CSV table of C-alpha atoms in Angstrom, one decimal:
chain,number,residue,atom,x,y,z
A,1,MET,CA,-49.6,-30.0,27.6
A,2,LEU,CA,-46.7,-31.7,26.1
A,3,SER,CA,-46.9,-33.0,22.6
A,4,ALA,CA,-46.4,-36.7,21.8
A,5,ALA,CA,-42.9,-36.0,20.6
A,6,SER,CA,-42.0,-34.2,23.8
A,7,SER,CA,-43.5,-37.0,25.9
A,8,VAL,CA,-41.3,-39.5,24.1
A,9,VAL,CA,-38.2,-37.4,24.7
A,10,LEU,CA,-39.1,-37.0,28.4
A,11,LEU,CA,-39.8,-40.7,29.0
A,12,LEU,CA,-36.7,-41.9,27.2
A,13,GLY,CA,-34.7,-39.2,28.9
A,14,ILE,CA,-35.6,-40.5,32.3
A,15,LEU,CA,-34.6,-44.0,31.3
A,16,PHE,CA,-31.2,-43.0,29.9
A,17,THR,CA,-30.6,-40.6,32.8
A,18,LEU,CA,-31.1,-43.2,35.5
A,19,THR,CA,-28.9,-45.6,33.6
A,20,GLY,CA,-26.2,-43.0,33.2
A,21,ILE,CA,-26.3,-41.9,36.9
A,22,PHE,CA,-25.9,-45.5,38.2
A,23,LYS,CA,-23.1,-46.2,35.7
A,24,ARG,CA,-21.1,-43.1,36.3
A,25,ARG,CA,-18.3,-43.4,38.8
A,26,ARG,CA,-17.7,-40.5,41.2
A,27,SER,CA,-14.1,-39.9,40.7
A,28,ILE,CA,-13.9,-36.4,42.3
A,29,GLN,CA,-15.5,-36.9,45.7
A,30,HIS,CA,-12.2,-36.0,47.4
A,31,ILE,CA,-12.4,-32.5,45.8
A,32,ARG,CA,-13.8,-29.8,48.0
A,33,GLY,CA,-16.8,-27.8,46.9
A,34,PRO,CA,-19.8,-25.8,48.0
A,35,PRO,CA,-22.9,-27.6,49.4
A,36,SER,CA,-25.8,-27.9,47.0
A,37,THR,CA,-29.0,-26.0,47.5
A,38,SER,CA,-31.2,-28.1,45.2
A,39,LEU,CA,-31.6,-31.9,45.0
A,40,LEU,CA,-32.6,-32.0,41.3
A,41,LEU,CA,-30.8,-28.9,39.9
A,42,GLY,CA,-27.8,-28.7,42.1
A,43,HIS,CA,-25.8,-25.5,41.6
A,44,ASP,CA,-27.1,-25.0,38.0
A,45,TYR,CA,-30.1,-23.1,39.3
A,46,ASP,CA,-28.0,-20.9,41.6
A,47,LEU,CA,-25.6,-20.1,38.7
A,48,SER,CA,-28.5,-19.1,36.5
A,49,ARG,CA,-29.9,-16.8,39.1
A,50,GLN,CA,-26.8,-15.0,40.3
A,51,ASN,CA,-27.3,-11.2,40.0
A,52,ASP,CA,-23.8,-10.6,38.4
A,53,VAL,CA,-21.9,-13.1,36.3
A,54,GLY,CA,-19.1,-14.7,38.2
A,55,ASP,CA,-20.2,-13.7,41.7
A,56,LEU,CA,-20.5,-17.4,42.8
A,57,GLU,CA,-17.4,-18.5,41.1
A,58,PHE,CA,-15.4,-15.7,42.7
A,59,LYS,CA,-16.7,-16.7,46.1
A,60,TRP,CA,-16.0,-20.4,45.6
A,61,MET,CA,-12.5,-19.7,44.1
A,62,GLN,CA,-11.6,-17.7,47.2
A,63,GLU,CA,-12.8,-20.4,49.5
A,64,TYR,CA,-11.6,-23.6,47.7
A,65,GLY,CA,-8.9,-22.4,45.4
A,66,PRO,CA,-9.0,-22.3,41.5
A,67,THR,CA,-10.5,-25.8,41.2
A,68,TRP,CA,-13.6,-27.1,43.1
A,69,ARG,CA,-16.4,-29.7,42.9
A,70,THR,CA,-20.0,-28.7,42.0
A,71,ARG,CA,-23.3,-30.5,41.8
A,72,GLY,CA,-25.1,-30.3,38.5
A,73,ALA,CA,-28.7,-31.3,37.6
A,74,LEU,CA,-29.9,-34.8,38.2
A,75,LEU,CA,-27.2,-35.7,40.8
A,76,ALA,CA,-24.4,-35.3,38.3
A,77,TYR,CA,-21.1,-34.1,40.0
A,78,GLY,CA,-18.9,-31.7,38.0
A,79,LEU,CA,-15.4,-30.3,38.3
A,80,MET,CA,-15.3,-26.5,37.9
A,81,THR,CA,-11.9,-24.9,37.3
A,82,ALA,CA,-10.2,-21.6,36.7
A,83,ASP,CA,-6.7,-23.1,36.8
A,84,PRO,CA,-4.8,-22.0,33.7
A,85,LYS,CA,-3.0,-25.4,33.3
A,86,ALA,CA,-6.3,-27.3,33.6
A,87,LEU,CA,-8.0,-25.0,31.1
A,88,GLN,CA,-5.1,-25.4,28.7
A,89,HIS,CA,-5.3,-29.2,29.0
A,90,VAL,CA,-9.0,-29.5,28.5
A,91,PHE,CA,-9.5,-26.9,25.7
A,92,GLN,CA,-6.1,-27.2,23.9
A,93,LYS,CA,-3.6,-29.9,24.6
A,94,ALA,CA,-6.1,-32.8,25.0
A,95,ALA,CA,-9.1,-31.1,23.4
A,96,SER,CA,-10.0,-34.2,21.4
A,97,HIS,CA,-10.5,-36.1,24.7
A,98,PHE,CA,-13.3,-33.7,25.7
A,99,ILE,CA,-16.6,-33.1,23.9
A,100,LYS,CA,-19.2,-30.4,24.2
A,101,LYS,CA,-21.9,-31.1,26.7
A,102,PRO,CA,-24.9,-32.4,24.7
A,103,SER,CA,-27.5,-30.3,26.5
A,104,HIS,CA,-25.6,-27.1,25.5
A,105,ASN,CA,-24.5,-28.2,22.1
A,106,HIS,CA,-28.1,-29.2,21.1
A,107,MET,CA,-29.2,-25.6,21.6
A,108,SER,CA,-26.8,-24.6,18.8
A,109,TRP,CA,-28.4,-27.3,16.6
A,110,LEU,CA,-31.9,-26.0,17.4
A,111,GLY,CA,-31.0,-22.4,16.6
A,112,LEU,CA,-28.5,-22.8,13.7
A,113,GLY,CA,-28.7,-26.3,12.5
A,114,PRO,CA,-25.7,-28.8,12.1
A,115,GLY,CA,-23.1,-26.1,11.5
A,116,ILE,CA,-19.7,-25.2,12.8
A,117,LEU,CA,-20.9,-24.2,16.4
A,118,TRP,CA,-22.7,-27.6,16.7
A,119,SER,CA,-20.0,-29.8,15.2
A,120,GLN,CA,-17.8,-31.8,17.5
A,121,ALA,CA,-15.4,-32.5,14.7
A,122,LEU,CA,-12.4,-30.3,13.7
A,123,GLN,CA,-12.8,-31.2,10.1
A,124,LEU,CA,-15.9,-29.1,9.6
A,125,HIS,CA,-14.3,-26.2,11.4
A,126,SER,CA,-11.2,-26.4,9.3
A,127,THR,CA,-13.1,-26.0,6.0
A,128,MET,CA,-13.8,-22.4,6.9
A,129,ILE,CA,-10.3,-21.2,8.0
A,130,PRO,CA,-8.9,-20.5,4.5
A,131,GLY,CA,-12.0,-18.5,3.7
A,132,LEU,CA,-11.9,-16.4,6.8
A,133,SER,CA,-8.2,-15.6,6.2
A,134,LYS,CA,-8.9,-14.8,2.5
A,135,THR,CA,-11.8,-12.6,3.5
A,136,ARG,CA,-9.7,-10.5,5.8
A,137,ARG,CA,-7.3,-9.8,2.9
A,138,MET,CA,-10.0,-9.0,0.4
A,139,ALA,CA,-13.0,-7.4,2.2
A,140,PRO,CA,-13.5,-3.7,2.5
A,141,LEU,CA,-13.5,-2.1,5.9
A,142,PRO,CA,-17.1,-2.3,7.3
A,143,THR,CA,-19.0,0.9,7.6
A,144,PRO,CA,-19.7,1.7,11.3
A,145,PHE,CA,-23.3,1.5,12.5
A,146,THR,CA,-24.7,0.1,9.2
A,147,GLN,CA,-23.8,-3.5,8.7
A,148,SER,CA,-23.3,-3.9,12.5
A,149,LEU,CA,-26.8,-2.8,13.3
A,150,SER,CA,-28.7,-4.2,10.3
A,151,LEU,CA,-29.4,-7.5,12.2
A,152,GLN,CA,-30.1,-5.9,15.5
A,153,THR,CA,-33.9,-5.6,15.6
A,154,PRO,CA,-35.0,-9.0,14.2
A,155,PHE,CA,-32.2,-10.9,15.8
A,156,SER,CA,-32.8,-9.4,19.3
A,157,GLU,CA,-36.5,-10.1,19.0
A,158,HIS,CA,-36.1,-13.8,18.2
A,159,SER,CA,-33.2,-14.5,20.6
A,160,LYS,CA,-34.6,-12.7,23.6
A,161,ASP,CA,-34.4,-14.8,26.8
A,162,ILE,CA,-33.4,-18.1,25.0
A,163,ASP,CA,-31.2,-19.1,27.9
A,164,PHE,CA,-32.0,-16.5,30.6
A,165,MET,CA,-33.6,-17.4,33.9
A,166,LEU,CA,-35.3,-20.5,32.6
A,167,PRO,CA,-38.0,-22.1,34.7
A,168,LYS,CA,-37.0,-25.1,36.8
A,169,THR,CA,-39.1,-27.5,34.6
A,170,ILE,CA,-37.3,-26.4,31.5
A,171,MET,CA,-33.9,-26.7,33.1
A,172,LEU,CA,-34.7,-30.3,34.2
A,173,TYR,CA,-36.0,-31.1,30.7
A,174,ARG,CA,-32.7,-29.8,29.1
A,175,ALA,CA,-30.6,-31.7,31.7
A,176,ILE,CA,-32.1,-35.0,30.5
A,177,TRP,CA,-30.6,-34.2,27.0
A,178,ASP,CA,-27.1,-35.1,28.3
A,179,TYR,CA,-28.2,-38.8,28.4
A,180,LEU,CA,-30.0,-39.0,25.1
A,181,PRO,CA,-28.6,-39.9,21.6
A,182,HIS,CA,-28.9,-37.1,19.0
A,183,GLY,CA,-31.5,-39.0,17.0
A,184,ILE,CA,-33.9,-38.8,19.8
A,185,LEU,CA,-32.9,-35.3,20.7
A,186,LYS,CA,-34.1,-34.1,17.3
A,187,LEU,CA,-37.7,-34.6,18.6
A,188,SER,CA,-37.2,-31.7,21.1
A,189,ARG,CA,-37.4,-29.3,18.1
A,190,TYR,CA,-41.2,-29.7,18.3
A,191,THR,CA,-41.5,-28.9,22.0
A,192,PRO,CA,-44.6,-26.6,22.3
A,193,ALA,CA,-43.1,-24.3,24.9
A,194,GLU,CA,-40.6,-21.4,25.2
A,195,PRO,CA,-37.8,-21.0,24.5
A,196,PHE,CA,-38.1,-23.9,21.9
A,197,VAL,CA,-40.8,-22.2,19.9
A,198,ARG,CA,-38.7,-19.1,19.6
A,199,LEU,CA,-35.7,-21.2,18.6
A,200,ARG,CA,-37.6,-22.5,15.6
A,201,HIS,CA,-38.4,-19.0,14.6
A,202,LEU,CA,-34.7,-18.0,15.1
A,203,SER,CA,-33.6,-20.9,12.9
A,204,ASN,CA,-36.0,-19.9,10.2
A,205,PHE,CA,-34.9,-16.3,10.4
A,206,PHE,CA,-31.2,-17.1,10.0
A,207,THR,CA,-31.9,-19.4,7.1
A,208,GLN,CA,-33.8,-16.6,5.3
A,209,TYR,CA,-31.2,-14.0,6.2
A,210,SER,CA,-28.2,-16.1,5.1
A,211,GLN,CA,-30.0,-17.1,1.9
A,212,ARG,CA,-30.5,-13.4,1.1
A,213,ILE,CA,-26.8,-12.6,1.8
A,214,VAL,CA,-25.6,-15.3,-0.7
A,215,SER,CA,-28.2,-14.4,-3.3
A,216,GLU,CA,-27.0,-10.8,-3.2
A,217,LYS,CA,-23.4,-11.9,-3.6
A,218,ARG,CA,-23.9,-14.6,-6.2
A,219,PRO,CA,-23.5,-12.4,-9.3
A,220,ALA,CA,-20.2,-11.2,-8.0
A,221,LEU,CA,-19.1,-14.7,-7.0
A,222,SER,CA,-20.0,-16.2,-10.4
A,223,SER,CA,-17.6,-13.8,-12.1
A,224,GLN,CA,-14.7,-14.5,-9.8
A,225,ASP,CA,-11.9,-17.0,-10.5
A,226,ALA,CA,-12.9,-20.5,-9.8
A,227,LYS,CA,-10.0,-20.9,-7.5
A,228,THR,CA,-11.0,-18.1,-5.2
A,229,LYS,CA,-11.3,-19.3,-1.6
A,230,ASP,CA,-12.8,-16.4,0.2
A,231,ILE,CA,-15.6,-17.3,2.7
A,232,MET,CA,-18.5,-16.4,0.4
A,233,SER,CA,-17.1,-18.6,-2.4
A,234,ILE,CA,-16.8,-21.5,0.0
A,235,LEU,CA,-20.4,-21.0,1.2
A,236,ASN,CA,-21.7,-20.7,-2.3
A,237,ALA,CA,-19.9,-23.9,-3.4
A,238,THR,CA,-20.9,-26.1,-0.4
A,239,GLY,CA,-23.5,-28.8,-0.7
A,240,ARG,CA,-26.5,-29.8,1.4
A,241,ARG,CA,-24.9,-28.5,4.6
A,242,ARG,CA,-24.4,-25.0,3.3
A,243,ALA,CA,-27.5,-23.6,5.1
A,244,PRO,CA,-26.3,-24.2,8.7
A,245,ARG,CA,-22.9,-22.9,7.8
A,246,ARG,CA,-24.5,-19.7,6.3
A,247,ASN,CA,-26.6,-19.4,9.4
A,248,THR,CA,-23.4,-19.4,11.5
A,249,ILE,CA,-21.8,-16.8,9.4
A,250,ALA,CA,-25.0,-14.6,9.7
A,251,ILE,CA,-24.7,-14.6,13.5
A,252,GLY,CA,-20.9,-14.9,13.7
A,253,GLY,CA,-19.4,-11.9,15.5
A,254,HIS,CA,-22.7,-10.1,15.9
A,255,GLU,CA,-23.4,-10.6,19.6
A,256,THR,CA,-19.7,-10.8,20.5
A,257,THR,CA,-18.9,-7.6,18.7
A,258,SER,CA,-21.9,-5.5,19.8
A,259,THR,CA,-21.7,-6.6,23.4
A,260,THR,CA,-18.0,-6.1,23.7
A,261,LEU,CA,-18.2,-2.7,22.1
A,262,ALA,CA,-21.0,-1.6,24.5
A,263,LEU,CA,-19.0,-2.8,27.5
A,264,LEU,CA,-15.8,-1.1,26.2
A,265,LEU,CA,-17.6,2.2,25.7
A,266,TYR,CA,-19.0,1.8,29.2
A,267,GLU,CA,-15.5,1.4,30.7
A,268,LEU,CA,-14.2,4.4,28.7
A,269,ALA,CA,-17.1,6.5,30.1
A,270,ARG,CA,-16.0,5.5,33.6
A,271,ASN,CA,-12.3,6.1,32.8
A,272,GLN,CA,-12.0,9.4,31.0
A,273,GLU,CA,-8.2,9.4,31.1
A,274,TYR,CA,-8.1,6.2,29.1
A,275,GLN,CA,-10.7,7.5,26.7
A,276,ALA,CA,-8.7,10.7,26.0
A,277,ARG,CA,-5.5,8.7,25.4
A,278,LEU,CA,-7.3,6.4,23.0
A,279,ARG,CA,-8.8,9.3,21.1
A,280,GLU,CA,-5.4,11.0,20.8
A,281,ASP,CA,-3.9,7.8,19.3
A,282,VAL,CA,-6.8,7.4,16.8
A,283,ARG,CA,-6.5,11.0,15.7
A,284,ALA,CA,-2.7,10.8,15.3
A,285,ALA,CA,-3.2,7.8,13.1
A,286,ARG,CA,-5.9,9.5,11.1
A,287,ALA,CA,-3.6,12.4,10.5
A,288,ARG,CA,-1.2,10.0,8.8
A,289,VAL,CA,-4.0,8.7,6.7
A,290,ASN,CA,-5.2,12.2,5.6
A,291,ALA,CA,-1.6,13.2,4.9
A,292,ARG,CA,-1.4,10.6,2.1
A,293,GLY,CA,-4.7,11.8,0.6
A,294,ASP,CA,-7.1,9.2,2.0
A,295,ALA,CA,-10.2,9.9,4.1
A,296,ASP,CA,-10.7,6.6,5.8
A,297,PHE,CA,-8.7,3.8,7.5
A,298,THR,CA,-8.0,0.7,5.5
A,299,LEU,CA,-7.4,-2.8,6.9
A,300,GLU,CA,-3.6,-2.2,6.4
A,301,ASP,CA,-3.8,0.9,8.5
A,302,LEU,CA,-5.5,-1.0,11.4
A,303,ASP,CA,-2.7,-3.6,11.1
A,304,ASN,CA,0.3,-1.4,10.5
A,305,ILE,CA,0.0,1.7,12.6
A,306,PRO,CA,1.7,0.5,15.8
A,307,THR,CA,0.3,3.1,18.3
A,308,LEU,CA,-3.3,2.6,17.0
A,309,VAL,CA,-3.1,-1.2,16.9
A,310,ASN,CA,-1.5,-1.6,20.3
A,311,THR,CA,-3.9,0.9,22.0
A,312,ILE,CA,-7.1,-0.6,20.7
A,313,LYS,CA,-5.8,-4.1,21.3
A,314,VAL,CA,-5.1,-3.7,25.0
A,315,PHE,CA,-8.4,-1.9,25.5
A,316,VAL,CA,-10.4,-4.7,23.9
A,317,GLN,CA,-8.3,-7.3,25.7
A,318,GLU,CA,-9.0,-5.8,29.1
A,319,THR,CA,-12.7,-5.4,28.3
A,320,LEU,CA,-12.9,-9.1,27.4
A,321,ARG,CA,-11.0,-10.0,30.6
A,322,MET,CA,-13.3,-8.0,32.8
A,323,HIS,CA,-16.5,-8.9,30.9
A,324,PRO,CA,-16.1,-12.2,29.1
A,325,ILE,CA,-18.8,-12.8,26.5
A,326,VAL,CA,-19.0,-16.5,27.5
A,327,SER,CA,-18.3,-16.9,31.2
A,328,GLN,CA,-18.0,-20.7,31.3
A,329,LEU,CA,-17.9,-23.7,29.0
A,330,PRO,CA,-18.7,-27.3,30.0
A,331,ARG,CA,-17.0,-30.3,28.5
A,332,ILE,CA,-17.4,-34.1,29.0
A,333,ALA,CA,-14.4,-36.5,29.0
A,334,VAL,CA,-14.7,-39.2,26.4
A,335,GLU,CA,-12.0,-41.3,28.1
A,336,ASP,CA,-10.2,-41.5,31.4
A,337,GLU,CA,-7.9,-38.5,31.9
A,338,VAL,CA,-5.6,-36.7,34.3
A,339,ILE,CA,-6.2,-33.0,34.8
A,340,PRO,CA,-2.9,-31.1,35.7
A,341,LEU,CA,-3.1,-28.1,38.0
A,342,ALA,CA,-0.8,-25.0,38.0
A,343,HIS,CA,-2.2,-24.1,41.5
A,344,PRO,CA,-2.5,-27.0,43.9
A,345,ILE,CA,-5.6,-27.4,46.0
A,346,ALA,CA,-6.4,-29.1,49.3
A,347,SER,CA,-8.6,-32.3,49.3
A,348,THR,CA,-11.4,-33.0,51.7
A,349,SER,CA,-8.8,-34.8,53.9
A,350,GLY,CA,-6.3,-31.9,53.8
A,351,GLU,CA,-3.9,-33.5,51.3
A,352,THR,CA,-2.3,-31.4,48.6
A,353,ILE,CA,-3.6,-32.1,45.1
A,354,THR,CA,-1.5,-31.2,42.0
A,355,GLU,CA,-3.4,-33.3,39.5
A,356,ILE,CA,-6.9,-34.8,39.3
A,357,PRO,CA,-7.6,-38.2,37.7
A,358,ILE,CA,-11.1,-38.3,36.2
A,359,ASN,CA,-13.2,-41.0,34.6
A,360,LYS,CA,-14.8,-41.2,31.2
A,361,GLY,CA,-18.1,-39.2,31.3
A,362,GLN,CA,-16.9,-36.7,33.9
A,363,VAL,CA,-18.2,-33.1,33.4
A,364,ILE,CA,-15.5,-30.4,33.4
A,365,VAL,CA,-16.6,-26.8,33.5
A,366,GLY,CA,-14.1,-24.1,32.5
A,367,SER,CA,-14.9,-21.0,34.5
A,368,PHE,CA,-13.4,-18.2,32.3
A,369,ALA,CA,-15.1,-15.6,34.4
A,370,ALA,CA,-13.1,-16.8,37.4
A,371,TYR,CA,-9.9,-17.4,35.5
A,372,HIS,CA,-10.0,-13.7,34.3
A,373,ARG,CA,-10.0,-12.6,37.9
A,374,LEU,CA,-7.2,-15.0,39.1
A,375,PRO,CA,-4.7,-12.7,41.0
A,376,GLU,CA,-1.8,-15.2,40.3
A,377,VAL,CA,-2.3,-14.5,36.6
A,378,TRP,CA,-3.5,-10.9,36.4
A,379,GLY,CA,-2.2,-9.3,39.5
A,380,GLU,CA,-3.8,-8.1,42.8
A,381,ASP,CA,-5.9,-5.6,41.0
A,382,ALA,CA,-7.6,-8.3,38.9
A,383,HIS,CA,-11.1,-6.9,39.7
A,384,VAL,CA,-10.2,-3.5,38.3
A,385,TRP,CA,-10.4,-2.5,34.6
A,386,ASN,CA,-6.8,-1.5,33.8
A,387,PRO,CA,-5.6,-1.9,30.2
A,388,ASP,CA,-2.0,-1.1,31.1
A,389,ARG,CA,-1.7,-4.5,32.8
A,390,PHE,CA,-1.0,-6.0,29.4
A,391,THR,CA,2.1,-3.9,29.0
A,392,LYS,CA,3.5,-5.3,32.3
A,393,ILE,CA,2.5,-9.0,32.1
A,394,ASP,CA,5.4,-11.3,31.0
A,395,SER,CA,3.4,-13.5,28.7
A,396,GLU,CA,6.3,-15.9,28.3
A,397,LYS,CA,6.0,-16.9,32.0
A,398,GLN,CA,2.2,-17.6,31.7
A,399,THR,CA,0.5,-20.8,30.9
A,400,LYS,CA,-1.0,-20.3,27.4
A,401,VAL,CA,-4.8,-20.7,27.7
A,402,GLY,CA,-5.9,-19.0,24.4
A,403,VAL,CA,-4.8,-17.5,21.1
A,404,PHE,CA,-5.8,-13.9,21.8
A,405,SER,CA,-4.7,-12.2,25.0
A,406,ASN,CA,-4.3,-15.5,26.7
A,407,PHE,CA,-8.0,-16.1,27.1
A,408,ARG,CA,-9.7,-16.7,23.8
A,409,ARG,CA,-11.1,-20.2,23.3
A,410,ASN,CA,-10.9,-22.6,20.4
A,411,GLU,CA,-14.6,-22.1,19.5
A,412,CYS,CA,-13.8,-18.4,18.7
A,413,LEU,CA,-10.6,-19.1,16.8
A,414,HIS,CA,-12.3,-19.1,13.4
A,415,TRP,CA,-14.2,-15.9,14.0
A,416,LEU,CA,-11.3,-14.1,15.7
A,417,GLU,CA,-10.2,-12.4,12.5
A,418,ILE,CA,-13.7,-11.0,11.9
A,419,PHE,CA,-14.0,-10.0,15.5
A,420,ILE,CA,-10.7,-8.1,15.5
A,421,ILE,CA,-11.5,-6.3,12.2
A,422,GLU,CA,-14.9,-5.1,13.5
A,423,GLN,CA,-13.6,-4.0,16.9
A,424,GLN,CA,-10.7,-2.1,15.4
A,425,ALA,CA,-12.9,-0.3,12.8
A,426,LEU,CA,-15.8,0.5,15.2
A,427,VAL,CA,-13.6,1.6,18.1
A,428,ALA,CA,-11.5,3.9,15.9
A,429,GLU,CA,-14.6,5.5,14.3
A,430,VAL,CA,-16.8,6.0,17.4
A,431,VAL,CA,-14.1,7.2,19.8
A,432,ASP,CA,-12.9,9.8,17.2
A,433,ALA,CA,-16.5,11.1,16.6
A,434,PHE,CA,-18.0,10.9,20.1
A,435,GLN,CA,-17.1,11.5,23.7
A,436,PHE,CA,-18.7,9.1,26.2
A,437,SER,CA,-19.6,9.8,29.8
A,438,LEU,CA,-21.9,8.4,32.5
A,439,PRO,CA,-25.0,10.5,33.5
A,440,SER,CA,-23.7,13.3,35.8
A,441,ASP,CA,-26.9,13.4,37.8
A,442,ALA,CA,-26.9,9.6,38.7
A,443,GLY,CA,-25.1,7.9,41.5
A,444,PRO,CA,-23.3,4.5,41.5
A,445,GLU,CA,-26.6,2.8,42.2
A,446,LYS,CA,-27.8,3.8,38.8
A,447,THR,CA,-24.7,3.5,36.7
A,448,ASP,CA,-22.9,0.5,38.1
A,449,LEU,CA,-23.0,-2.5,35.7
A,450,VAL,CA,-24.3,-5.9,36.4
A,451,ARG,CA,-24.0,-8.8,33.9
A,452,ALA,CA,-26.7,-11.3,33.3
A,453,PRO,CA,-25.9,-15.1,33.1
A,454,ALA,CA,-27.3,-16.0,29.7
A,455,VAL,CA,-26.1,-17.5,26.4
A,456,THR,CA,-23.7,-14.5,26.3
A,457,THR,CA,-23.0,-12.0,29.0
A,458,VAL,CA,-25.4,-9.0,28.8
A,459,GLY,CA,-24.8,-5.7,30.6
A,460,ASN,CA,-27.5,-3.9,32.5
A,461,VAL,CA,-27.7,-1.1,35.1
A,462,CYS,CA,-27.7,-1.9,38.8
A,463,GLY,CA,-30.9,-3.1,40.4
A,464,GLY,CA,-31.1,-6.8,39.6
A,465,TRP,CA,-32.5,-8.9,36.8
A,466,THR,CA,-36.0,-10.0,35.9
A,467,THR,CA,-37.2,-11.6,32.7
A,468,ASP,CA,-38.4,-8.2,31.6
A,469,SER,CA,-35.1,-6.3,32.3
A,470,ALA,CA,-34.0,-4.0,29.5
A,471,HIS,CA,-30.5,-4.9,28.2
A,472,PHE,CA,-28.6,-1.6,27.9
A,473,THR,CA,-25.5,0.2,29.2
A,474,PRO,CA,-26.1,3.7,30.7
A,475,VAL,CA,-23.7,5.9,28.7
A,476,HIS,CA,-24.2,9.4,27.4
A,477,LEU,CA,-22.5,10.5,24.3
A,478,LEU,CA,-21.6,13.9,22.8
A,479,LYS,CA,-19.9,14.9,19.6
A,480,ALA,CA,-16.2,14.9,20.4
A,481,SER,CA,-14.2,18.1,20.2
A,482,SER,CA,-12.0,18.4,17.1
A,483,LYS,CA,-9.1,19.4,19.4
A,484,LEU,CA,-6.8,16.8,20.8
């Protein structure tokens, strides 16, 4: 049974939804796209049930080109694109003309509060940038397997299945949020059903965890210069909004780092020649560190040893390309716009389209999973894990889509420094210490990876997904030989 608050949200949602549907002009009807299989959920249900992230987008991109029309929930038409020029326009050049989709953004509010991930404004984001930069210069190198795993058990328990294979009723309930003002949406916090009950627990957990972090750091912070602008000082000094920001810091980089590392190690286990090359570069760099009398890498080492930096960087870049943590991001135009295309498409009447005029309120979905497999950008072997491609690509001739490896998004910009530090430190340590391989007694049917469509991409062994699927990557590890 729905609570009174949930009933109010539902009834008001129906009213606002019907009003929004009749007012919205369909400006993209001339764009080709796949037929919808569901009247109420459109392609949203199919995308949430695909066995491997990107399968549908790859199929649609091959049939319709890098940009196509989709049907969302409640009869809402959307424009999905993997076109680099369109992505650059929506997420960079004209980013202020596009806002986060309310139904997606509200989930951030439910889990973390009104922090950086929820904010539509750049001002809130910019307050953290000096602190992140200062933190990179001051912080000691994280110890592998300790800080990275300290959050694993409680976080995984609370966040399990928050956005994974949701029932149709919950998907429709969330679709209504796109037509509601935030003041009414706040009532959804008290929805007595999953995953909303779990989100309340998740929010409470992050609040307690972030408070503990700041409490432990407060004595050191109080003794620092008042002008210090590292991230902990900023968090300690902020006012009533500090809890949501601390919550974001607590989760920042955790899921992206651990998942990317697991997927990178899986690819290294499949590609032993690359693993051996990486280990050789790491050990050559460590020999230089030992020669000067140190035992461990410093941040300066990870920045200034060219062979180590370049090798780890291209391996991480290629892993993020093949296995993007966030496969797609929706946006809504807040004014009439024109979307430019680098790769023209054919309309329903056969005309060539080089730009797409859209109306205010139009949903645009950036398919980064499809963009990462676009042959015109990455080459004919775009579906193959090949780190060497980054030594051959002429970046000056490419449309700039992101700030890191030409595919990082603005949302991740503020956490990019933390992410790079963690990846460099962890990869250098684990590849030096361990040798990774796939089980020798298992065939491809047991070791091929499939990626679940959820909040972030999750890797699992072949065999399909259920709500009880275990999230793991099938890799064996042995202590690496001391010989190069």
